[in-house]
């Protein structure tokens, strides 16, 4: 089993580049702000390093093409060219990982979408 970022590593990399090398986030389970990269520890190697990595790569490229990675984002409108299937699978993956990260009671509801995320 491998560790999967709850938010993809490219999000943390962007935070590090704009926030003096620091990243923080909210941890629901402990009800406090935490530093560092939130991860879950139960993803198989193939899923984490191939399937989920490919989804993260797609979204990273989509956001870069749309100009989202700027320190001071001031655009009122943005046109995003996206693949519905890939983007929806990625959003479900992040929601599923997030709910597992803080052991949400609705994790079983998200688990139903896991098959869609992986295939």
Coordinates of C-alpha atoms in Angstrom, one line a residue:
X1 CA 0.0 0.0 0.0
X2 CA 1.1 3.6 -0.7
X3 CA 0.3 7.0 0.5
X4 CA -2.1 9.1 -1.5
X5 CA -2.3 12.9 -1.1
X6 CA -5.8 14.0 -0.2
X7 CA -5.2 17.1 -2.3
X8 CA -2.8 16.3 -5.1
X9 CA 0.9 17.1 -4.6
X10 CA 0.7 19.8 -7.4
X11 CA -1.6 21.9 -5.1
X12 CA 1.0 21.7 -2.3
X13 CA 3.8 22.5 -4.6
X14 CA 1.9 25.7 -5.7
X15 CA 1.3 26.6 -2.0
X16 CA 5.0 26.1 -1.2
X17 CA 6.0 28.3 -4.2
X18 CA 3.8 31.2 -3.1
X19 CA 3.8 31.0 0.7
X20 CA 7.4 30.9 1.8
X21 CA 7.6 27.2 1.7
X22 CA 4.7 26.6 4.1
X23 CA 1.3 25.0 3.7
X24 CA -1.5 24.7 6.1
X25 CA -5.0 23.2 6.1
X26 CA -7.9 22.3 8.3
X27 CA -8.1 18.8 9.8
X28 CA -11.7 18.0 10.7
X29 CA -10.9 15.0 12.8
X30 CA -8.8 17.1 15.3
X31 CA -10.7 20.3 14.6
X32 CA -7.5 22.3 14.1
X33 CA -5.2 23.8 11.5
X34 CA -2.3 21.5 10.5
X35 CA 0.9 22.1 8.5
X36 CA 2.2 19.6 6.0
X37 CA 0.6 17.5 3.3
X38 CA -2.5 15.5 4.3
X39 CA -2.3 11.9 3.1
X40 CA -4.2 8.6 3.4
X41 CA -2.2 5.3 3.6
X42 CA -4.3 2.6 1.9
X43 CA -4.0 3.0 -1.8
X44 CA -2.5 0.2 -3.9
X45 CA 0.6 1.0 -5.9
X46 CA -1.0 0.7 -9.4
X47 CA -4.0 2.9 -8.5
X48 CA -1.9 5.6 -6.8
X49 CA 1.0 5.7 -9.3
X50 CA -0.9 5.1 -12.5
X51 CA -4.7 5.7 -12.5
X52 CA -4.9 8.4 -9.8
X53 CA -1.7 10.0 -10.9
X54 CA -3.0 10.3 -14.5
X55 CA -6.1 12.1 -13.2
X56 CA -4.0 14.5 -11.1
X57 CA -1.8 15.2 -14.2
X58 CA -4.9 15.9 -16.3
X59 CA -6.3 18.4 -13.8
X60 CA -2.9 20.0 -13.2
X61 CA -2.5 20.6 -17.0
X62 CA -6.1 21.9 -17.3
X63 CA -5.6 24.4 -14.5
X64 CA -2.2 25.5 -15.9
X65 CA -3.7 26.1 -19.4
X66 CA -6.5 28.1 -17.8
X67 CA -4.1 30.3 -15.9
X68 CA -5.1 29.4 -12.4
X69 CA -1.6 29.1 -11.0
X70 CA -0.9 32.8 -10.4
X71 CA -0.1 34.3 -7.0
X72 CA -2.8 37.0 -7.4
X73 CA -5.7 35.6 -9.3
X74 CA -7.9 38.5 -10.3
X75 CA -9.9 37.2 -13.3
X76 CA -13.6 37.6 -13.1
X77 CA -14.2 35.0 -15.8
X78 CA -12.2 32.1 -17.0
X79 CA -12.9 29.7 -19.9
X80 CA -12.0 26.2 -19.1
X81 CA -11.6 23.5 -21.7
X82 CA -12.1 20.2 -19.9
X83 CA -13.0 16.6 -20.4
X84 CA -16.2 16.0 -18.3
X85 CA -15.4 12.4 -17.5
X86 CA -11.8 13.1 -16.3
X87 CA -12.7 16.2 -14.3
X88 CA -15.7 14.5 -12.6
X89 CA -13.6 11.5 -11.8
X90 CA -10.9 13.7 -10.2
X91 CA -13.4 15.7 -8.2
X92 CA -15.0 12.5 -6.9
X93 CA -11.5 11.2 -6.0
X94 CA -10.7 14.3 -4.0
X95 CA -14.1 14.1 -2.2
X96 CA -13.6 10.4 -1.5
X97 CA -10.1 10.9 -0.1
X98 CA -11.1 13.9 1.9
X99 CA -14.0 12.0 3.6
X100 CA -11.7 9.1 4.3
X101 CA -9.1 11.4 5.7
X102 CA -11.4 12.5 8.5
X103 CA -13.5 9.3 8.7
X104 CA -16.7 10.9 7.6
X105 CA -19.9 9.1 8.2
X106 CA -20.8 9.4 4.5
X107 CA -17.7 7.7 3.3
X108 CA -19.8 4.7 2.2
X109 CA -21.8 7.1 -0.1
X110 CA -18.5 8.2 -1.7
X111 CA -17.3 4.6 -2.0
X112 CA -20.1 4.0 -4.5
X113 CA -18.3 6.4 -6.9
X114 CA -14.9 4.8 -6.4
X115 CA -15.3 2.4 -9.4
X116 CA -16.1 5.4 -11.6
X117 CA -13.0 7.2 -10.3
X118 CA -10.7 4.3 -11.2
X119 CA -12.1 3.4 -14.6

